[in-house]
Coordinates of C-alpha atoms and ligand atoms in Angstrom, one line a residue:
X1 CA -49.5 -67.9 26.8
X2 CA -52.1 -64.6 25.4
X3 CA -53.6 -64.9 22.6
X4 CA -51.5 -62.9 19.8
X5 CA -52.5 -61.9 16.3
X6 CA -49.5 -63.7 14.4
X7 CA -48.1 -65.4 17.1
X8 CA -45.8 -68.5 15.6
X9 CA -47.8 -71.0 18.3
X10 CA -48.4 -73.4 15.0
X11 CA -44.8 -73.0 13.5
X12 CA -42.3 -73.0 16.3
X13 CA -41.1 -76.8 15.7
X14 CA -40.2 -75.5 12.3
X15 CA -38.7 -72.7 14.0
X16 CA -36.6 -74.2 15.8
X17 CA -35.5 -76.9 13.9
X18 CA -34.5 -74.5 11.2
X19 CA -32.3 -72.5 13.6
X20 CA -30.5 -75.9 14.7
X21 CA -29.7 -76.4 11.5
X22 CA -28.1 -73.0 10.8
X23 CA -24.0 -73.6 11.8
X24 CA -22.7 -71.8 14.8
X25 CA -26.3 -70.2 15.8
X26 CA -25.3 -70.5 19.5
X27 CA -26.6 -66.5 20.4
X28 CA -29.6 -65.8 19.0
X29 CA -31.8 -62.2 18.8
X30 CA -35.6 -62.6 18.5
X31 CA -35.8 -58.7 17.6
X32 CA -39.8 -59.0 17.3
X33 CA -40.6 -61.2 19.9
X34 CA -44.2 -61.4 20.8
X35 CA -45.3 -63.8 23.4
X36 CA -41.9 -64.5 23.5
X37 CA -42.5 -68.3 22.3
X38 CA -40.2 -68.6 19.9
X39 CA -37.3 -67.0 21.8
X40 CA -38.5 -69.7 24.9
X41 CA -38.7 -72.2 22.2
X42 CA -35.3 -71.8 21.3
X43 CA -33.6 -71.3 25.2
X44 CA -35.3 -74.8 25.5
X45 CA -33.6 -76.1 23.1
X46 CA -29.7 -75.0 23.9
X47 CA -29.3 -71.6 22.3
X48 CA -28.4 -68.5 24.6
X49 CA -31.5 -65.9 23.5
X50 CA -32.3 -62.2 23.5
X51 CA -36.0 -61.7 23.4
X52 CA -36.2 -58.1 21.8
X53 CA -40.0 -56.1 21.5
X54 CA -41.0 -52.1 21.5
X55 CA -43.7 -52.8 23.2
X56 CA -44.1 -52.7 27.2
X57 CA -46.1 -55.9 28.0
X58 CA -43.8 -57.9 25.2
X59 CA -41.2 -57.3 27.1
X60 CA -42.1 -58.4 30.0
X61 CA -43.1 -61.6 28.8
X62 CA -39.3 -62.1 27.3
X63 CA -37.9 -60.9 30.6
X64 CA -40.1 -63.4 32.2
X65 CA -39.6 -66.8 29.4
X66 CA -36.2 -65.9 27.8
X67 CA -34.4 -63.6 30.7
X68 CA -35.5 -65.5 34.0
X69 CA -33.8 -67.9 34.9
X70 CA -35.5 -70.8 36.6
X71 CA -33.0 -71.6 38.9
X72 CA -32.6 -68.1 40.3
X73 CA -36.4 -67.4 40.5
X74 CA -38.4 -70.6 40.5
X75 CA -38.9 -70.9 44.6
X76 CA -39.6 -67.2 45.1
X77 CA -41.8 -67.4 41.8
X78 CA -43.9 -70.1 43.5
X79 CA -44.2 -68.0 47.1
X80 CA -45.1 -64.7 45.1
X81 CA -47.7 -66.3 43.2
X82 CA -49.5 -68.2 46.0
X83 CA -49.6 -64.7 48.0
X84 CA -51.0 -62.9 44.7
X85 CA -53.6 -65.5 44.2
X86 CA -55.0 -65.4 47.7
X87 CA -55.6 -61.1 47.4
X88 CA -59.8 -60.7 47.7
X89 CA -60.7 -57.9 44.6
X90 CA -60.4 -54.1 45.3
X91 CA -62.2 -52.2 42.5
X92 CA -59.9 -49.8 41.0
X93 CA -58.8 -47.9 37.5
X94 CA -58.5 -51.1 35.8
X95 CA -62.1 -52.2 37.1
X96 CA -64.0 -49.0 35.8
X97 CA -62.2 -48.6 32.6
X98 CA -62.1 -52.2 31.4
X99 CA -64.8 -53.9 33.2
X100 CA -67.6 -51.5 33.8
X101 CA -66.8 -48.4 30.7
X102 CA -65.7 -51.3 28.9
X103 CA -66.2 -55.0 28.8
X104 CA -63.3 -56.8 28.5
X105 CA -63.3 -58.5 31.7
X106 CA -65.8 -59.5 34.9
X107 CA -65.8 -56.4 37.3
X108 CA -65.3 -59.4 39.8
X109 CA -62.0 -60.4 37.8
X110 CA -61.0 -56.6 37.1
X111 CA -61.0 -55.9 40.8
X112 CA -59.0 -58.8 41.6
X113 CA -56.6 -57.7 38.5
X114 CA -56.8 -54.1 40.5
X115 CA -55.6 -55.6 43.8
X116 CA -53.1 -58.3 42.5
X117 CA -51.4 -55.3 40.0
X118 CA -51.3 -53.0 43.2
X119 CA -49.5 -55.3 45.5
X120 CA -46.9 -56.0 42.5
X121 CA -46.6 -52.3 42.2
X122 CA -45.8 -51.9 46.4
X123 CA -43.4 -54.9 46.4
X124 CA -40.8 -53.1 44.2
X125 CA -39.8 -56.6 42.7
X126 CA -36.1 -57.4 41.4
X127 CA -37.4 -56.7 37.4
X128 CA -37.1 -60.5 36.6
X129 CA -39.5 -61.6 39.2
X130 CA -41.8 -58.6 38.5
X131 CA -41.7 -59.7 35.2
X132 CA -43.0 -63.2 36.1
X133 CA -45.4 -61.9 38.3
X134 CA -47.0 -60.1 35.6
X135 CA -47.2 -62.2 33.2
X136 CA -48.8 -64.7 35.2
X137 CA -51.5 -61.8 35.8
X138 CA -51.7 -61.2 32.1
X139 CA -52.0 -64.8 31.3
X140 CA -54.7 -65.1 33.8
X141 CA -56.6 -62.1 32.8
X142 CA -56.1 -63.4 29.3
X143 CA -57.6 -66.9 30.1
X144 CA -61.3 -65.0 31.6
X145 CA -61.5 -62.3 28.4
X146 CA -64.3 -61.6 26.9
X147 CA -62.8 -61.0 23.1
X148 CA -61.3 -62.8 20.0
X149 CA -57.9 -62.2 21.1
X150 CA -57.7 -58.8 19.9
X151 CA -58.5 -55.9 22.1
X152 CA -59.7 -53.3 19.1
X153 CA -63.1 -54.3 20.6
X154 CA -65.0 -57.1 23.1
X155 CA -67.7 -59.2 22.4
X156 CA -71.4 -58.0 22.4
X157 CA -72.1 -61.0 24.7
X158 CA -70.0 -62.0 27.8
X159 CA -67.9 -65.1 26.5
X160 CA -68.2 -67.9 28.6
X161 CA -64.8 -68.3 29.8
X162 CA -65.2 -64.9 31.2
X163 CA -67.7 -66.2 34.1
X164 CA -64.6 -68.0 35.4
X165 CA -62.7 -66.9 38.4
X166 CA -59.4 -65.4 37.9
X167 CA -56.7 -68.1 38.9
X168 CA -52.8 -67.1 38.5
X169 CA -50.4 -69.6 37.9
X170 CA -46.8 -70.1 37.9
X171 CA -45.3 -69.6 34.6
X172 CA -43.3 -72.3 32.7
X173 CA -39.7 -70.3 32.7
X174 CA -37.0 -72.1 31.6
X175 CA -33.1 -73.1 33.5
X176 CA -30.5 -70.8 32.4
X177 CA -29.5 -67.4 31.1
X178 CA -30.9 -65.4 28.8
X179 CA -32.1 -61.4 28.0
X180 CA -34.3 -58.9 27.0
X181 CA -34.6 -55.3 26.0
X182 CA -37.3 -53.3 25.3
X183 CA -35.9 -51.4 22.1
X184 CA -37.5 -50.3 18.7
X185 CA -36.4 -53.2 16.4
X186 CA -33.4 -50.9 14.3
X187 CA -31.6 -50.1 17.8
X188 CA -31.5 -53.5 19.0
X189 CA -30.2 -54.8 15.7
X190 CA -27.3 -52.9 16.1
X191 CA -26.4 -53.3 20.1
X192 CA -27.5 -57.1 20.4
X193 CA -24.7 -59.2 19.5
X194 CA -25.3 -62.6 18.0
X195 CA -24.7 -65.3 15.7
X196 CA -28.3 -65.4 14.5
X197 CA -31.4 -63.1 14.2
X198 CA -35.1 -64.1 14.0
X199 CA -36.7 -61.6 12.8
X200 CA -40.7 -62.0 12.9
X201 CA -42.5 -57.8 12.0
X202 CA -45.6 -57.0 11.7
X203 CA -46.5 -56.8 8.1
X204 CA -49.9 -54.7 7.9
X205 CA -51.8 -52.1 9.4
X206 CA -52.4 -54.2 12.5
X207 CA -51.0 -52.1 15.1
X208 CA -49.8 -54.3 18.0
X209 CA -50.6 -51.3 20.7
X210 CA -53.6 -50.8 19.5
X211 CA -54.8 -54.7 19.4
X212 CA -53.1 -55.4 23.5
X213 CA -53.6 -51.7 24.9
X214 CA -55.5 -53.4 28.2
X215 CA -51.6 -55.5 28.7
X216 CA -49.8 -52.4 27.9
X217 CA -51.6 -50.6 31.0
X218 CA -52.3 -53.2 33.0
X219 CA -48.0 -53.6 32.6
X220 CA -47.1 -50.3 32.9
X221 CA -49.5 -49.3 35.4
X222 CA -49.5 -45.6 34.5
X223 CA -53.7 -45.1 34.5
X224 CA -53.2 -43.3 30.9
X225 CA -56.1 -41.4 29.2
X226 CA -58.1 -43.6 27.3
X227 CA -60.6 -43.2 24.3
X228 CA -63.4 -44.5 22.2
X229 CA -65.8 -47.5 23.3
X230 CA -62.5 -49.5 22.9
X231 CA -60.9 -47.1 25.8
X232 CA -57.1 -47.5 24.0
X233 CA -54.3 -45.5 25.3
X234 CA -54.1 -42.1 23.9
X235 CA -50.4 -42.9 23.0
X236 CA -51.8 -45.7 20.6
X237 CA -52.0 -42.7 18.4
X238 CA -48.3 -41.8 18.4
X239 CA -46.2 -44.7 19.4
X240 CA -46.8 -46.2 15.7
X241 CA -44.7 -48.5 14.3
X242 CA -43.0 -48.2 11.1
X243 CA -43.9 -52.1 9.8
X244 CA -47.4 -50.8 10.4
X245 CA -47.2 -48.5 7.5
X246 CA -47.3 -49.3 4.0
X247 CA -44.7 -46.6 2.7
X248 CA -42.3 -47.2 5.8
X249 CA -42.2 -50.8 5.9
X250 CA -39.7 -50.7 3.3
X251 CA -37.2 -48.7 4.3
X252 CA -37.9 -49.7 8.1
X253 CA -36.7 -53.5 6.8
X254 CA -33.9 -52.2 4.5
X255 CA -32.7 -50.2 8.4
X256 CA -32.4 -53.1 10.3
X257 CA -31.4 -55.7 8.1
X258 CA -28.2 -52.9 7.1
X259 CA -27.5 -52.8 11.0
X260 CA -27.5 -56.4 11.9
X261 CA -24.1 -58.1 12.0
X262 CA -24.9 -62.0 12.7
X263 CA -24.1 -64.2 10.2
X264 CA -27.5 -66.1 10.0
X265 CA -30.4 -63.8 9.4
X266 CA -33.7 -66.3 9.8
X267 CA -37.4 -64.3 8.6
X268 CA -40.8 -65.0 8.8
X269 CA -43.3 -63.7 6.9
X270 CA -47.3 -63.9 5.8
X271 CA -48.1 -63.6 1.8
X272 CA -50.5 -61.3 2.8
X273 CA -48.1 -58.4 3.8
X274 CA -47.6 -54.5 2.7
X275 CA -43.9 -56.0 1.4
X276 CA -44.2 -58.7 -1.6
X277 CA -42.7 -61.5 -1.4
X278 CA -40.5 -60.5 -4.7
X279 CA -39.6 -57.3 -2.6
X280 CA -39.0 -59.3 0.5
X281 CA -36.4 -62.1 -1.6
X282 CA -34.9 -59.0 -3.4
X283 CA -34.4 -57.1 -0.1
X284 CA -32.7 -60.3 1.4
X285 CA -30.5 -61.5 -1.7
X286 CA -28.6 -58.1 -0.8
X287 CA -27.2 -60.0 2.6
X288 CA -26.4 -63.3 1.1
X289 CA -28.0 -66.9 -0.2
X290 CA -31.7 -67.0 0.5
X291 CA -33.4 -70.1 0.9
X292 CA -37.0 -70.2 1.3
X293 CA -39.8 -72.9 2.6
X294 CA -43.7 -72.0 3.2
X295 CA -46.6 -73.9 4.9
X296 CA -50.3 -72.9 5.0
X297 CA -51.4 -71.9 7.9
X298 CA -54.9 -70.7 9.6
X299 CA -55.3 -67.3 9.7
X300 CA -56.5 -65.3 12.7
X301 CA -60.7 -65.5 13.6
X302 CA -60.1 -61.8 12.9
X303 CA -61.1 -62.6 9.2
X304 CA -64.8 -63.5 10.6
X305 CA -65.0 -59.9 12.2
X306 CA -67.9 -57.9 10.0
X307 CA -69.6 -60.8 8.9
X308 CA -72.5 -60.0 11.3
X309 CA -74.2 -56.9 12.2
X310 CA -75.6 -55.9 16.0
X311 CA -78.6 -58.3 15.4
X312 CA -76.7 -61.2 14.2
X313 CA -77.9 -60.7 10.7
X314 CA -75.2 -62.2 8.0
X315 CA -74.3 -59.3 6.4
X316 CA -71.0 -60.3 5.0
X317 CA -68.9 -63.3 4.3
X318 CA -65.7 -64.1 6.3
X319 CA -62.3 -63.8 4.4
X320 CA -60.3 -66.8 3.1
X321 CA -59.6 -69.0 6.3
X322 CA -56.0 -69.7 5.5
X323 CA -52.7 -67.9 4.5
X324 CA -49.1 -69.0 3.4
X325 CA -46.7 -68.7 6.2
X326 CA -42.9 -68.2 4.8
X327 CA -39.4 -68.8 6.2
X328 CA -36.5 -67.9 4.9
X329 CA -32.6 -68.5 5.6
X330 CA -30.1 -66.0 5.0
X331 CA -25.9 -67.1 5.3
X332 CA -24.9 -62.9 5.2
X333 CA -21.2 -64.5 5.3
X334 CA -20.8 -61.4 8.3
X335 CA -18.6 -63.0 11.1
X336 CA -17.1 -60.2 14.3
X337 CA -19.0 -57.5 12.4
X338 CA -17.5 -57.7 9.4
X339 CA -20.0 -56.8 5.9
X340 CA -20.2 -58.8 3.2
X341 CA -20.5 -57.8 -0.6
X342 CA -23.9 -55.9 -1.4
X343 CA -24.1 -57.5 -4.7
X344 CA -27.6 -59.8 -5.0
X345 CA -27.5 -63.6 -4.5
X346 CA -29.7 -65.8 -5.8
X347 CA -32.2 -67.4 -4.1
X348 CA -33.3 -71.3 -4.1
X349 CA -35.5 -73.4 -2.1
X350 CA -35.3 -75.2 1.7
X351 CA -34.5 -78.2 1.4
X352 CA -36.3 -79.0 4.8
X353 CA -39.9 -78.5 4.7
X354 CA -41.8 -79.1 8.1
Ligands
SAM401 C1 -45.7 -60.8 14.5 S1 -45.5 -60.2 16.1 C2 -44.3 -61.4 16.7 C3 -44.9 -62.6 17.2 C4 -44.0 -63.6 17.9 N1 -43.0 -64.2 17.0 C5 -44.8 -64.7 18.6 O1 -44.7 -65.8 18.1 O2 -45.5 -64.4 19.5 C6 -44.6 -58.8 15.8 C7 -44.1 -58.1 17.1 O3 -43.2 -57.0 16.7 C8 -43.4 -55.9 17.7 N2 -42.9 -54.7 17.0 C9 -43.6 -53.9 16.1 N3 -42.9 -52.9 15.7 C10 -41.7 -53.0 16.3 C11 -40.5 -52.2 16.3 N4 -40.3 -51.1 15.5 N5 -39.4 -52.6 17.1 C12 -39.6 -53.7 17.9 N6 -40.7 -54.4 18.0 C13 -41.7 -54.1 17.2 C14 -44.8 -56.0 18.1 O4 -45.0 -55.4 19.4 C15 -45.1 -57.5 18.0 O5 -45.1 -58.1 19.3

């Protein structure tokens, strides 16, 4: 899977385990889904998910790990693949604006991303398989990057990895139903049934667009304007995100969590987030019982970022290395929709730590 700024990689057993433990969880909504590992984590394990993200290239990946089903789309998967992988590179958009005005991949990989992405495009794919198909060209572009994992910038140097030929492979989708939308997080709270929500938001100024801009394009394949020695999308700038921003967090939270129905309401969140954790507990205690577990957990290389300066001289030291990571377990006592009593429960701890 990418590399993702936040991405539960480290946590999904805990994840999961929590969920299984939560009575009647059988539909679950990952509303902020990411890579989509937790909502795969979770079809694996029996539950019937939703993968839910605003973002283009998110959703594909859910379409792709949640919504495919194997058994429908494993063969053709395989056939697809093996024709994409054996395209020679055409130097295209994608070439010039990431690989030569920019240097987030090898012109030699950008031009086979050119010609693989084109051929997608001209096949006019059924959306699950086109969905698999691209994310096995993310993946595989992700895997020869030259970056942290964060696409705000690329490295100085090429990184090794990126001298690599581009190789797709076949993704690891799961038997079974499942869905995804591509819907700002308060509308799919209130059209996605389900027993449980996950609900994982961003919790700082990190803007997801702006960090994955090169998946966004390379998904939607729409060649948009692009700016700055980063070349982002020119719509970085207006498709914002409320959880981005510290006076909308707030009330963006207080939106969904008002419009979500399920009786099991399951959160993740960082101790290092525009929302405290008092305001977070508070926020919660006004759905039902909250129960709360945290673990440490490394925190992104993004911390190191600033240390040096364009001759390698130290010029800063690197943040703390490590961060709490918190769940917590809300029984909103909501069953067919219907609302429970606003007034505050308390709150006590998980019994289950990881
Ligand atoms: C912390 S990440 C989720 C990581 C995911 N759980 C994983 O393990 O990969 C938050 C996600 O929320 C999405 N997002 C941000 N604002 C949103 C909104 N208003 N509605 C829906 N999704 C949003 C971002 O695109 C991002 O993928």
């Amino acid at each position: 899977m990418i590399k993702y700024l936040g991405s539960k990689r480290l946590l999904v057993p805990w994840i999961v385990e929590t969920v299984g433990r939560c009575e009647g969880a059988h539909r679950v909504l990952d509303l902020f889904s990411g890579t989509a590992r937790v909502g795969r984590a979770l079809k694996a394990a029996g539950h019937r998910v939703h993968a839910n993200d605003h973002n283009a290239y998110a959703h594909t990946l859910g379409a792709c790990y949640v919504g495919a089903d194997a058994r429908v789309w494993r063969e053709r998967a395989e056939r697809l693949i093996a024709e994409l992988d054996g395209l020679p590179g055409e130097p295209g958009w994608f070439t010039e604006t990431y690989c030569e005005r920019s240097r987030y991949l090898q012109p030699a990989n950008g031009a086979r991303v050119d010609a693989i992405r084109n051929r997608i495009a001209e096949l006019s794919l059924e959306p699950e398989l086109e969905a698999i198909a691209l994310t096995s060209l993310m993946e595989a572009a992700d895997r020869v990057d030259s970056t942290v994992g964060l696409q705000m910038a690329y490295l100085k140097q090429w990184a090794a990895r990126s001298h690599q030929p581009l190789r797709l492979r076949v993704p690891e989708i799961l038997e079974g139903p499942g869905a995804s939308s591509c819907l700002d997080a308060a509308e799919a709270a209130e059209r996605v049934e389900a027993d449980l929500v996950y609900l994982d938001p961003p919790y700082n100024q990190h803007s997801y667009l702006g960090n994955y801009h090169v998946w966004e394009s390379l998904v939607r394949w729409d060649r948009p304007e692009v700016y700055g020695v980063a070349m982002k999308r020119t719509d970085v700038r207006e498709r914002g995100s409320d959880f981005n921003r510290r006076g909308r967090i707030l009330p963006a939270l207080v939106t969904v969590l008002d419009r979500i129905r399920a009786r099991w309401l399951v959160v993740s969140f960082s101790d290092e987030g525009y929302v405290t954790l008092v305001e977070l507990r508070e926020l919660l205690a006004r759905h039902g019982e909250v129960r709360e577990a945290s673990v440490e957990h490394p925190r992104h290389i993004g911390h190191k970022i600033g240390v040096y300066d364009l001759t390698g001289r130290r010029v800063g030291e690197p943040g703390h290395a490590r961060n709490r990571e918190h769940l917590f377990v809300v029984e909103t006592g909501r069953i067919g929709g219907k609302s429970p009593s606003r007034a505050p429960k308390r709150t006590r701890k998980l019994a289950v730590m990881p």
